[in-house]
Amino acid sequence: GDSVTQMEGPVTLSEEAFLTINCTYTATGYPSLFWYVQYPGEGLQLLLKATKADDKGSNKGFEATYRKETTSFHLEKGSVQVSDSAVYFCALSSLGGYNKLIFGAGTRLAVHP
Amino acid sequence: DAGVTQSPTHLIKTRGQHVTLRCSPISGHKSVSWYQQVLGQGPQFIFQYYEKEERGRGNFPDRFSARQFPNYSSELNVNALLLGDSALYLCASSLASDGQPQHFGDGTRLSIL
């Protein structure tokens, strides 16, 4: 079945460092791909999305490119801030006529001043 | 505009009891999905409802049921609660039934004693 694999955390960085969180997926067909962020005590917020191969999603300085050949959707940010500390989830939208998201296990990011 | 709202925010139950969780989608959204997020893991899909009909069901026992009302709000019911049902239950809404980004509420934290 469809699945998403994320790099394990926690990821600990200093402010202004470069961030990469790896995400790979297994799916039949060409699903839409998403990154969600979860701050402590809150639900998930959609960070960015891509719906087809080579699409680049971007938001708030974060970027991710849909790579069909490597089945990857890695999240990057050039300069992280303390306020970016959260748990990041990679997800795919399973095909089949309904809106089922399949999530990775999440990667916790801690940014220190 | 109001986002997805869930109630209650926290709930404590004992084994064997039943529980009803409620969700109001974003205005204009006709699809509601439910997810279970166990501590330290990614959310797992439980149900999707669109236009008051069940469109998808995840790998959860029959103790879990849901419905959607004419105003598109939704309830998740869980009977015969087990310790393993302790989790954050997330509701998400979207415009359509397939392929649209989902917007999450802050969840209901259910603790089973």
Short mmCIF file of C-alpha atoms in Angstrom, two decimals:
data_model
loop_
_atom_site.label_atom_id
_atom_site.label_comp_id
_atom_site.label_asym_id
_atom_site.label_seq_id
_atom_site.Cartn_x
_atom_site.Cartn_y
_atom_site.Cartn_z
CA GLY A 1 0.00 0.00 0.00
CA ASP A 2 0.88 3.66 -0.14
CA SER A 3 3.34 4.90 2.48
CA VAL A 4 5.53 7.85 3.47
CA THR A 5 8.95 7.65 5.12
CA GLN A 6 10.54 10.63 6.85
CA MET A 7 13.94 11.09 8.39
CA GLU A 8 13.90 10.50 12.09
CA GLY A 9 14.28 13.38 14.48
CA PRO A 10 14.85 15.30 16.42
CA VAL A 11 16.70 17.69 14.17
CA THR A 12 18.52 20.33 16.20
CA LEU A 13 19.83 23.45 14.49
CA SER A 14 21.11 26.87 15.36
CA GLU A 15 19.21 29.91 14.17
CA GLU A 16 19.96 30.83 10.54
CA ALA A 17 21.17 27.31 9.68
CA PHE A 18 20.04 25.47 6.54
CA LEU A 19 17.30 22.91 7.00
CA THR A 20 16.61 19.71 5.08
CA ILE A 21 14.04 17.13 6.15
CA ASN A 22 13.98 14.10 3.89
CA CYS A 23 10.75 12.50 2.73
CA THR A 24 10.25 9.61 0.33
CA TYR A 25 7.04 7.93 -0.66
CA THR A 26 5.64 4.76 -2.17
CA ALA A 27 2.42 5.06 -4.12
CA THR A 28 0.57 3.78 -7.13
CA GLY A 29 -0.01 6.51 -9.65
CA TYR A 30 0.92 10.13 -9.00
CA PRO A 31 -0.46 11.38 -5.72
CA SER A 32 -0.45 14.97 -4.49
CA LEU A 33 2.23 15.63 -1.86
CA PHE A 34 2.04 17.85 1.20
CA TRP A 35 4.04 19.16 4.12
CA TYR A 36 2.14 19.92 7.30
CA VAL A 37 3.50 21.55 10.47
CA GLN A 38 2.27 20.96 14.01
CA TYR A 39 3.10 23.40 16.80
CA PRO A 40 2.79 22.23 20.42
CA GLY A 41 -0.80 21.74 21.51
CA GLU A 42 -2.20 22.50 18.08
CA GLY A 43 -3.55 20.72 15.04
CA LEU A 44 -1.80 20.46 11.70
CA GLN A 45 -1.29 23.44 9.43
CA LEU A 46 -0.77 23.02 5.71
CA LEU A 47 2.70 24.36 4.91
CA LEU A 48 2.97 23.64 1.19
CA LYS A 49 1.84 21.26 -1.52
CA ALA A 50 2.69 19.95 -4.98
CA THR A 51 0.30 18.14 -7.26
CA LYS A 52 2.48 16.83 -10.10
CA ALA A 53 6.04 15.88 -10.95
CA ASP A 54 8.59 18.74 -10.88
CA ASP A 55 6.14 21.07 -9.12
CA LYS A 56 7.76 23.15 -6.41
CA GLY A 57 5.67 24.07 -3.39
CA SER A 58 6.79 27.05 -1.32
CA ASN A 59 5.57 29.03 1.67
CA LYS A 60 7.17 31.12 4.46
CA GLY A 61 10.66 30.41 3.11
CA PHE A 62 10.12 26.64 2.99
CA GLU A 63 10.34 24.78 -0.32
CA ALA A 64 9.87 21.22 -1.56
CA THR A 65 10.04 19.78 -5.08
CA TYR A 66 8.02 16.77 -6.26
CA ARG A 67 10.64 14.37 -7.66
CA LYS A 68 8.98 11.46 -9.42
CA GLU A 69 12.24 9.78 -10.41
CA THR A 70 13.41 9.52 -6.80
CA THR A 71 9.89 9.43 -5.26
CA SER A 72 10.94 12.22 -2.91
CA PHE A 73 9.58 15.48 -1.55
CA HIS A 74 12.32 16.87 0.69
CA LEU A 75 11.59 20.00 2.75
CA GLU A 76 14.19 22.79 2.75
CA LYS A 77 14.63 26.22 4.25
CA GLY A 78 17.65 28.42 3.81
CA SER A 79 17.68 30.07 7.22
CA VAL A 80 15.63 28.71 10.11
CA GLN A 81 14.29 30.73 13.01
CA VAL A 82 13.47 29.75 16.57
CA SER A 83 9.80 30.13 15.67
CA ASP A 84 10.17 27.27 13.15
CA SER A 85 10.54 24.79 16.02
CA ALA A 86 7.71 22.28 15.53
CA VAL A 87 6.95 18.82 14.19
CA TYR A 88 6.86 18.51 10.40
CA PHE A 89 4.81 15.86 8.62
CA CYS A 90 5.14 14.76 5.03
CA ALA A 91 1.94 13.36 3.52
CA LEU A 92 0.48 12.08 0.29
CA SER A 93 -3.09 12.17 -0.87
CA SER A 94 -4.07 8.65 -1.74
CA LEU A 95 -5.82 8.29 -5.08
CA GLY A 96 -9.11 6.50 -5.35
CA GLY A 97 -11.95 8.95 -5.24
CA TYR A 98 -11.69 10.15 -1.70
CA ASN A 99 -9.50 12.48 0.30
CA LYS A 100 -7.32 10.21 2.41
CA LEU A 101 -4.00 11.57 3.60
CA ILE A 102 -1.21 9.15 4.45
CA PHE A 103 1.34 10.69 6.81
CA GLY A 104 4.89 10.00 7.71
CA ALA A 105 5.82 9.64 11.37
CA GLY A 106 6.85 13.28 11.66
CA THR A 107 10.20 14.98 12.27
CA ARG A 108 10.69 17.22 15.27
CA LEU A 109 12.73 20.34 14.61
CA ALA A 110 14.32 22.31 17.46
CA VAL A 111 16.00 25.61 16.59
CA HIS A 112 18.21 27.27 19.19
CA PRO A 113 19.23 30.95 19.29
CA ASP B 1 -13.28 33.33 8.75
CA ALA B 2 -13.43 30.62 11.38
CA GLY B 3 -11.30 27.57 10.85
CA VAL B 4 -12.21 23.99 11.67
CA THR B 5 -13.55 23.83 15.21
CA GLN B 6 -13.60 20.74 17.39
CA SER B 7 -15.17 20.04 20.74
CA PRO B 8 -14.38 19.23 23.41
CA THR B 9 -10.68 20.06 23.53
CA HIS B 10 -9.93 17.50 26.22
CA LEU B 11 -11.82 14.47 27.45
CA ILE B 12 -11.14 11.81 30.05
CA LYS B 13 -13.02 8.51 29.92
CA THR B 14 -12.67 5.06 31.43
CA ARG B 15 -12.44 1.74 29.64
CA GLY B 16 -15.74 0.47 28.28
CA GLN B 17 -17.38 3.87 28.02
CA HIS B 18 -18.35 5.55 24.77
CA VAL B 19 -17.47 9.00 23.50
CA THR B 20 -18.76 11.48 20.93
CA LEU B 21 -16.46 14.04 19.37
CA ARG B 22 -17.74 16.95 17.31
CA CYS B 23 -16.39 18.93 14.38
CA SER B 24 -17.54 22.00 12.47
CA PRO B 25 -15.87 22.46 9.08
CA ILE B 26 -14.78 25.68 7.48
CA SER B 27 -17.75 27.48 5.95
CA GLY B 28 -18.35 26.17 2.43
CA HIS B 29 -16.42 22.96 2.95
CA LYS B 30 -18.52 19.87 2.30
CA SER B 31 -15.98 17.18 3.14
CA VAL B 32 -14.97 16.17 6.66
CA SER B 33 -12.33 13.61 7.54
CA TRP B 34 -11.30 12.17 10.89
CA TYR B 35 -7.79 11.11 11.92
CA GLN B 36 -6.32 9.52 15.02
CA GLN B 37 -2.88 10.68 16.14
CA VAL B 38 -1.22 8.57 18.79
CA LEU B 39 1.55 10.33 20.70
CA GLY B 40 4.76 10.44 18.70
CA GLN B 41 3.21 9.21 15.45
CA GLY B 42 1.65 10.66 12.34
CA PRO B 43 -2.13 10.88 12.02
CA GLN B 44 -3.99 7.78 10.81
CA PHE B 45 -7.07 8.10 8.60
CA ILE B 46 -10.34 6.93 10.16
CA PHE B 47 -13.21 8.22 7.98
CA GLN B 48 -14.12 10.67 5.26
CA TYR B 49 -17.63 12.03 4.74
CA TYR B 50 -18.76 14.08 1.78
CA GLU B 51 -22.27 15.38 1.29
CA LYS B 52 -23.40 13.32 4.30
CA GLU B 53 -22.20 10.05 2.82
CA GLU B 54 -19.24 7.95 3.89
CA ARG B 55 -16.62 8.09 1.16
CA GLY B 56 -13.75 6.29 2.81
CA ARG B 57 -12.89 4.25 5.86
CA GLY B 58 -9.51 3.43 7.34
CA ASN B 59 -8.40 0.29 9.12
CA PHE B 60 -10.29 0.85 12.37
CA PRO B 61 -12.68 -1.53 14.17
CA ASP B 62 -16.45 -1.21 14.03
CA ARG B 63 -16.38 0.44 17.45
CA PHE B 64 -15.58 3.60 15.50
CA SER B 65 -18.44 5.25 13.63
CA ALA B 66 -19.21 8.69 12.30
CA ARG B 67 -21.85 10.73 10.59
CA GLN B 68 -22.23 14.05 8.84
CA PHE B 69 -25.17 16.38 9.27
CA PRO B 70 -26.99 18.56 6.70
CA ASN B 71 -24.93 21.58 7.83
CA TYR B 72 -21.78 19.50 7.10
CA SER B 73 -20.73 19.26 10.73
CA SER B 74 -19.72 15.80 11.87
CA GLU B 75 -19.56 13.51 14.87
CA LEU B 76 -17.13 10.70 15.59
CA ASN B 77 -18.37 8.03 17.97
CA VAL B 78 -16.23 5.44 19.67
CA ASN B 79 -17.82 2.63 21.70
CA ALA B 80 -16.33 0.26 24.26
CA LEU B 81 -13.27 2.43 24.77
CA LEU B 82 -9.90 0.75 25.18
CA LEU B 83 -6.70 2.13 26.66
CA GLY B 84 -5.25 2.15 23.16
CA ASP B 85 -7.87 4.65 22.02
CA SER B 86 -6.03 7.35 23.94
CA ALA B 87 -4.94 9.81 21.27
CA LEU B 88 -5.46 13.19 19.67
CA TYR B 89 -8.44 13.02 17.31
CA LEU B 90 -8.19 15.44 14.44
CA CYS B 91 -10.91 16.63 12.14
CA ALA B 92 -10.10 18.07 8.73
CA SER B 93 -12.31 19.73 6.16
CA SER B 94 -11.90 20.36 2.46
CA LEU B 95 -13.92 21.83 -0.38
CA ALA B 96 -14.38 18.63 -2.32
CA SER B 97 -14.14 14.92 -1.88
CA ASP B 98 -10.89 14.24 -3.68
CA GLY B 99 -7.52 15.86 -4.10
CA GLN B 100 -8.16 19.09 -2.23
CA PRO B 101 -5.93 20.32 0.59
CA GLN B 102 -7.32 19.47 3.99
CA HIS B 103 -7.52 22.02 6.81
CA PHE B 104 -7.23 20.66 10.32
CA GLY B 105 -8.73 21.66 13.63
CA ASP B 106 -6.76 21.67 16.87
CA GLY B 107 -8.11 18.27 17.83
CA THR B 108 -9.68 16.59 20.82
CA ARG B 109 -7.29 15.03 23.28
CA LEU B 110 -8.91 11.80 24.53
CA SER B 111 -7.44 10.06 27.55
CA ILE B 112 -8.66 6.64 28.63
CA LEU B 113 -8.07 5.57 32.24
#
